[in-house]
Amino acid sequence: MKKLIVTLILIIPLILTGCWDKVEIEDRAFVMAIGIDTSNQAKNYVVTFQFPNVKQVSSAAGGGGGGGGQPNFSISEIGDTVFSASRHVSTRLDKRLFLGHTKAVILGKDVVSNRDKFLEVLDTLDRSYELSRKLRLLVTDGKAQDILLKNYKFDPDIGAYIDDIFKQYNRTSIFPNIDYNKITKSLHDTNGNAIIPVISAGKDELKIAGSAIIKNYRLAGWMSDGENMGYMWLMGFVKGGDITFDMPTTDGKEVKVPFNITNTVMKRQVTEQNGKIIYKLKYDVEGEVTEYSFQKHGEMFDTNVLSTMEKKADGVIEKMINESLKKFQKDLKVDMIGVGDYIEKYNPSLWSKVGPTWNEKFPDVVVEPIVTAHIRRIGLFR
């Protein structure tokens, strides 16, 4: 009996305490997007948080009135660290910050241009137990604060809006569909190298296109839309999107022909020949021609015309790949396309020989892309 009483005394407090750290939902400030910039003042960082106006959103969902105000609001705070800035926001909000629903973190150019500050920010993000590893990490060629404080004509919830744009990445393939987890894994595995999507703000809209190249935890350069698609080809990420090639006509002119990519299969092979590393990439690309100005009725049924179009598509894709290769091998001299990882995984004996000096070896790797495009559909024809 005595043992039973003692056991109950130990167990009952555990049952009755419930969720000891529970915070009521109306007492939480849900952060949907975070912008981080460096500061020119005494403090190191300017951190901007964007919140949905819960009253306005719930009022709109219920069909009632009375919510009033803007559908979202943003607050910027300065601090010696990102963490301290988040704590200082509590002096201006009557609710507790909650980062569990955060969809995007935007870093200003100044942050990624400074290795020490970039590492500090990454450390803060890594330590946050509330932040999801699936959130979107982006860089802007300016101030992140400017993007979050701007008024837009579309969905004002920038975090959710950014997340939805990424879901459509395969319609263009001009930015990499990578999340925070993949970016930090790349940084840690390669000692500071990664590709981060770029976000920019127009007059009243947002755009995600291109990438920032991070080398040794510092901004090393930018990739344009076209260069970014070349990178996507090299990584085998392209599953959709479109390219355009020039098609000669019988009167000596040229017309622009769009080729809509519907599927791609990439195969890789690496060999060593006479001390040279040969990295072969073979692509089978399927797609459809969505527009073409006919000169003669039924021209699209001519196999010679189709064959010419397929070769034109091959050339455009190979050109994109080679331009991106030049960026990585000749300009930046950094292996962002995974050649070293592939050798290490599938040819360990070769990697044991070249791995210790891979940074010096990579610019001399011979990369041979071979593209074979197939036109599967020519669109409606009457």
Tab-separated table of C-alpha atoms in Angstrom, residues 11 31 51 59-60 102 106 123 148 152 157 172 175 182 221 231 237 248 251 307 320 324 342 364:
chain	number	residue	atom	x	y	z
A	11	ILE	CA	2.702	10.050	-11.329
A	31	VAL	CA	5.730	34.974	-38.683
A	51	PHE	CA	2.808	38.744	-39.943
A	59	SER	CA	-13.114	38.025	-40.678
A	60	ALA	CA	-12.730	37.536	-44.436
A	102	THR	CA	7.503	30.668	-41.491
A	106	ILE	CA	15.228	36.443	-47.414
A	123	ASP	CA	24.124	29.528	-37.120
A	148	LEU	CA	8.897	42.778	-47.081
A	152	TYR	CA	1.854	44.470	-53.700
A	157	ASP	CA	1.157	36.961	-47.674
A	172	THR	CA	10.254	27.479	-66.338
A	175	PHE	CA	15.458	28.931	-60.616
A	182	LYS	CA	19.313	21.296	-49.212
A	221	GLY	CA	28.556	35.820	-58.329
A	231	TYR	CA	22.949	24.758	-64.150
A	237	PHE	CA	16.815	19.100	-62.379
A	248	PRO	CA	15.210	28.990	-91.116
A	251	ASP	CA	12.588	32.632	-98.126
A	307	SER	CA	14.625	16.677	-87.713
A	320	MET	CA	23.084	26.747	-72.197
A	324	SER	CA	26.960	27.536	-67.279
A	342	TYR	CA	29.526	11.664	-58.478
A	364	ASP	CA	40.392	20.876	-66.096
